Coordinates of C-alpha atoms in Angstrom, one line a residue:
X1 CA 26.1 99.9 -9.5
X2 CA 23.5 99.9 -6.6
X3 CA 19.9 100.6 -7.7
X4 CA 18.8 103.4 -5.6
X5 CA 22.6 104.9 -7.2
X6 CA 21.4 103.7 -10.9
X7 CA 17.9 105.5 -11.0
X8 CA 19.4 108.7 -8.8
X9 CA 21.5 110.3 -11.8
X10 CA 18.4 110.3 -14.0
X11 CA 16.8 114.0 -13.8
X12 CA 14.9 114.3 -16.6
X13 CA 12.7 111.1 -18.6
X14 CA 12.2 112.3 -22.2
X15 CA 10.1 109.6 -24.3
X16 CA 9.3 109.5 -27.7
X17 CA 5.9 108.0 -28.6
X18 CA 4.9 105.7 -31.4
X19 CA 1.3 105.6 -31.0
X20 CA -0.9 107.4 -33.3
X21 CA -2.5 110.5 -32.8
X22 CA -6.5 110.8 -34.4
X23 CA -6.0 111.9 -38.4
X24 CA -2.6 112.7 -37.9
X25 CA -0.3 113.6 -40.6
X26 CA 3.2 113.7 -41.3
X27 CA 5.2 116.0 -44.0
X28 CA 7.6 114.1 -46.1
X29 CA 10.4 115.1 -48.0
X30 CA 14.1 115.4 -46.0
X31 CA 15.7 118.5 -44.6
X32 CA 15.7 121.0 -45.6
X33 CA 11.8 121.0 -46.5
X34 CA 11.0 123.3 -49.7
X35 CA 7.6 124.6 -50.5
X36 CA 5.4 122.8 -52.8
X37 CA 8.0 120.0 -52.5
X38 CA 6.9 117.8 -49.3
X39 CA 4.4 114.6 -49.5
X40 CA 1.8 114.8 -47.1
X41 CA 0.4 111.5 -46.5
X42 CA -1.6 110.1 -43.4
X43 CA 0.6 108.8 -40.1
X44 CA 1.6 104.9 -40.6
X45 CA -0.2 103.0 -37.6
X46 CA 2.2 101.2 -35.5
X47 CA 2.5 96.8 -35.8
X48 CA 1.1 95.6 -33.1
X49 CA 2.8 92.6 -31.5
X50 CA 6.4 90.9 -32.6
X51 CA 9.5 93.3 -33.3
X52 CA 9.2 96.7 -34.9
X53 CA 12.7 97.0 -35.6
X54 CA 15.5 94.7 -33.5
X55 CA 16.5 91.2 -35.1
X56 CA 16.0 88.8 -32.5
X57 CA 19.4 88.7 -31.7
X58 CA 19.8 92.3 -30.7
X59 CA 16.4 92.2 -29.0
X60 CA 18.1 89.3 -26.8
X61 CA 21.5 91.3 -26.4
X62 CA 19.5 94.3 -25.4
X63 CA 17.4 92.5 -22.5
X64 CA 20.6 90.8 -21.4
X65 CA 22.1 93.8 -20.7
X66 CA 19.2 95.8 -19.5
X67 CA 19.4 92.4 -16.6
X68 CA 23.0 93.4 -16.3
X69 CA 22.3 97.1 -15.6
X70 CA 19.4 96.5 -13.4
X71 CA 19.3 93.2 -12.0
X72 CA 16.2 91.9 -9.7
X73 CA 16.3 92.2 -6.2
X74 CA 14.5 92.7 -3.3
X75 CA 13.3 96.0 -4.5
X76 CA 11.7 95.2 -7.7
X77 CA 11.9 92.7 -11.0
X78 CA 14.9 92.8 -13.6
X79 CA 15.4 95.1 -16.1
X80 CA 14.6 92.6 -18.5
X81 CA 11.7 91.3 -17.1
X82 CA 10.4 94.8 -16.9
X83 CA 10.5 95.2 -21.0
X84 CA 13.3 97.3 -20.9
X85 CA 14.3 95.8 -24.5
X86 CA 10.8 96.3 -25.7
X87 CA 10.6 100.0 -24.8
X88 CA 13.8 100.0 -26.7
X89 CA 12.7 98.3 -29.8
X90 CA 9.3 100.4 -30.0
X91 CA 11.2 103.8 -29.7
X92 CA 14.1 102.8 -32.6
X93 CA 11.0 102.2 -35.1
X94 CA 9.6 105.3 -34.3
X95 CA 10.7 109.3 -34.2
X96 CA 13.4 109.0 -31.6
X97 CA 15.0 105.9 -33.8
X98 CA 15.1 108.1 -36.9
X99 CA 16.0 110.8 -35.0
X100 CA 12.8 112.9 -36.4
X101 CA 14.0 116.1 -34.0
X102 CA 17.6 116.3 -34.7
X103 CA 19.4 118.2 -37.1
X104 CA 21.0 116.0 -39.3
X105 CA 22.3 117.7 -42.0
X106 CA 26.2 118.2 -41.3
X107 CA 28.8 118.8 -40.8
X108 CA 29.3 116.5 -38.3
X109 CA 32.6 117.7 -35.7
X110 CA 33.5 116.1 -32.8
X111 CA 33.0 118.4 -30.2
X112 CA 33.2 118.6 -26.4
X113 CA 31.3 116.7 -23.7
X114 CA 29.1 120.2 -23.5
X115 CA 28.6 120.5 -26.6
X116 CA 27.0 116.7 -27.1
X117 CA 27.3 113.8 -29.8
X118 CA 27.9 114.6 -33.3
X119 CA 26.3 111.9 -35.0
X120 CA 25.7 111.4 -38.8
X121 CA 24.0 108.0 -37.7
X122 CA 20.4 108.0 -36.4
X123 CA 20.0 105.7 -33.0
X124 CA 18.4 103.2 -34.6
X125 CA 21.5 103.1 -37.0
X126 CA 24.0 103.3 -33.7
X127 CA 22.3 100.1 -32.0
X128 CA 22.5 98.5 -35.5
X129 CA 26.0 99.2 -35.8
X130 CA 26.8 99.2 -32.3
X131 CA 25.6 96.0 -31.5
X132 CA 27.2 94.2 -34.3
X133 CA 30.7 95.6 -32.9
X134 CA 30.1 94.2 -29.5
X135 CA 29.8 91.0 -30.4
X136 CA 32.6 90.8 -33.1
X137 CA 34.6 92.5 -30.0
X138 CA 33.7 90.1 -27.7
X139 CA 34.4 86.8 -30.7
X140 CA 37.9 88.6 -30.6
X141 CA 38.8 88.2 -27.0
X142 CA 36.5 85.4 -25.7
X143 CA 35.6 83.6 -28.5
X144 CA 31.6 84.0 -28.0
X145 CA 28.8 86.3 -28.9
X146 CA 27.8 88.8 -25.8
X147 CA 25.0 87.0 -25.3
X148 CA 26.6 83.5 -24.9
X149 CA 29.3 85.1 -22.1
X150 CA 28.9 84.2 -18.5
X151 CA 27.4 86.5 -16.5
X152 CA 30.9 87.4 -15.0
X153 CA 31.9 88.1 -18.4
X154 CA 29.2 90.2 -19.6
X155 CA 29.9 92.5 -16.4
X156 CA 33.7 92.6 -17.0
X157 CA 32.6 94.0 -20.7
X158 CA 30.3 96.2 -19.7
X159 CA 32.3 97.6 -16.9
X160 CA 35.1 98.1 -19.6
X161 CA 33.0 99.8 -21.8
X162 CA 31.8 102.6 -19.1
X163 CA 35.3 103.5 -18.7
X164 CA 35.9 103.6 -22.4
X165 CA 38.3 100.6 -22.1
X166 CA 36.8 98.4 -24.5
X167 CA 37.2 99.0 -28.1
X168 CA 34.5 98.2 -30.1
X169 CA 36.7 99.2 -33.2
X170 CA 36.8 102.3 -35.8
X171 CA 33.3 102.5 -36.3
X172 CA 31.6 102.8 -33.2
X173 CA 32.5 104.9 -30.1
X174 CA 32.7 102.3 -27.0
X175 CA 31.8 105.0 -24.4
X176 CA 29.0 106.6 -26.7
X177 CA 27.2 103.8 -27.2
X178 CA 27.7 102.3 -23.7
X179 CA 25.6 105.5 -22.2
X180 CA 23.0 105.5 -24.9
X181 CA 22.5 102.1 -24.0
X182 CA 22.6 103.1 -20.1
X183 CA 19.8 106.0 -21.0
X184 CA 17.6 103.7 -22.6
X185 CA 17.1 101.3 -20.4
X186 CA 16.8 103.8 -17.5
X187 CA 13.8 105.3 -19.5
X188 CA 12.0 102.0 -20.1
X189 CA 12.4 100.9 -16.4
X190 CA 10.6 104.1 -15.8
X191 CA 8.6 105.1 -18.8
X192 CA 4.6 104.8 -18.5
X193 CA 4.5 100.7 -19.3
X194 CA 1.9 102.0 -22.3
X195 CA 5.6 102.3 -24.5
X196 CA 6.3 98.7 -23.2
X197 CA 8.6 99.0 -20.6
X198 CA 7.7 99.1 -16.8
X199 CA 5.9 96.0 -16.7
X200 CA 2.8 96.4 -14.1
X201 CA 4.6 99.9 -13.2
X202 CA 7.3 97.8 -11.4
X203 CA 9.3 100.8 -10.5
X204 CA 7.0 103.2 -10.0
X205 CA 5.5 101.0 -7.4
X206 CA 9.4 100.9 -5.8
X207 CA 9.7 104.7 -5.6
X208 CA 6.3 105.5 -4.8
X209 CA 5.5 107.6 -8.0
X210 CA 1.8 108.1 -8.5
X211 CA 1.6 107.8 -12.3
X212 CA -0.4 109.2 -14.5
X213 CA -2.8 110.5 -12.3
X214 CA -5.7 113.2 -13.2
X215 CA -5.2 115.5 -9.6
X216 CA -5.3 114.5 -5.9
X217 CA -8.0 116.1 -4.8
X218 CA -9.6 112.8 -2.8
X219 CA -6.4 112.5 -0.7
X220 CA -6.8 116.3 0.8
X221 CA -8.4 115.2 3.3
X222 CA -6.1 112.8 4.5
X223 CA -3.3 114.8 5.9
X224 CA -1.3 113.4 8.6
X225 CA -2.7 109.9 7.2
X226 CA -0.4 107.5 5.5
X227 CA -1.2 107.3 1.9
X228 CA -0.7 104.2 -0.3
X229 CA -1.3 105.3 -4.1
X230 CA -1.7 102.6 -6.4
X231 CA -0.1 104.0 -9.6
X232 CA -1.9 104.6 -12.6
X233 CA -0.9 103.8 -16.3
X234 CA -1.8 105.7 -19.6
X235 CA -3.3 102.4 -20.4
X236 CA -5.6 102.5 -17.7
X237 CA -7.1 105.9 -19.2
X238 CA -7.1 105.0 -22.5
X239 CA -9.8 102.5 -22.1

């Protein structure tokens, strides 16, 4: 898949945050909540540094195939060198790894394509899950883990499971999991590099995007000019 082809089909970048908001609190106590029955205690602060929720492994498996997906070129750095499988890891220990805005509570039908995943498993769960299947599919037919295929290999699996082709057994849905991973990784190649992908706004540099920027109101009067933006970060403003 070309780059230019891989980033195109993205329309909308939807990220979840794990940092801390001032005094924050969150309400405890499952779905559905009942009054007088939730814990309100104050919002865990995030670990800084190490793994917040892939083993090693996984976090290995996920930056090889964030390379795979997006590999480096001319254009820009990998996908793995950009901290795709950082992103990744930050957002499965936070709200969109417990899926903290989905209903949750059943029952769960498989539906149509329109009608979107009916999941009883969280993501966090799915990458648990699904990664454990792709490598005891992968044992199956080449002997190895994913990670210790040839790059050749790796290509000819992921290719496979696009298409649906490669069955990662009862438990986990090859096609499913294949474009959750796809998702992700698109959003931490693009994400603001404060949620740990996009390393030194790699891609936003590629396509020109401005960042987080306040307004434009000292470029106004350069019309007609050509205008190089250096992009700005959330980090930068949160100094």
């Amino acid at each position: 898949m070309k780059r230019r082809e891989f980033l195109s089909s993205i329309a909308v970048l939807g990220v979840s945050t794990t940092l801390p908001l001032a005094k924050a609190q969150e309400v405890t106590g499952g779905q559905p909540w009942e009054p007088g029955k939730v814990d309100i205690r104050p919002l865990a602060q995030p670990r800084k540094g190490g793994l917040q929720y892939l083993t090693q492994h996984e976090f290995d498996t996920v930056g090889v195939i964030a390379e795979r997906f997006i590999p480096a070129d001319e254009l820009s750095i990998s996908g793995m060198e950009a901290g795709c499988a950082v992103f990744i890891d930050r957002q499965l220990a936070g709200d969109f790894g417990q899926a903290a805005s989905v209903y949750r509570l059943g029952r769960f039908v498989k539906g149509t394509a329109e009608q979107g995943p009916q999941e009883p498993h969280t993501p966090a769960e799915r990458y648990r899950h699904g990664l454990a299947a792709l490598d005891g599919a992968t044992r199956q037919q080449f002997g190895k883990k994913f990670i210790d295929l040839d790059e050749t290999q790796q290509k000819v699996v992921l290719q496979a499971m696009e298409k649906g082709q490669f069955n990662l057994g009862p438990a986990v849905e090859t096609k499913v999991f294949f474009e959750l991973l796809l998702q992700n990784v698109r959003e931490g190649f693009l994400a603001d590099p404060i949620y740990g992908g996009n390393k030194d706004m790699a891609s936003w540099k590629m396509i020109g995007f401005p960042g987080a920027r306040y307004d434009f109101r000292d470029l106004l009067s350069k019309k007609g000019q050509k205008i190089t933006i250096i992009p700005t970060s959330l980090i930068d403003n949160s100094l």
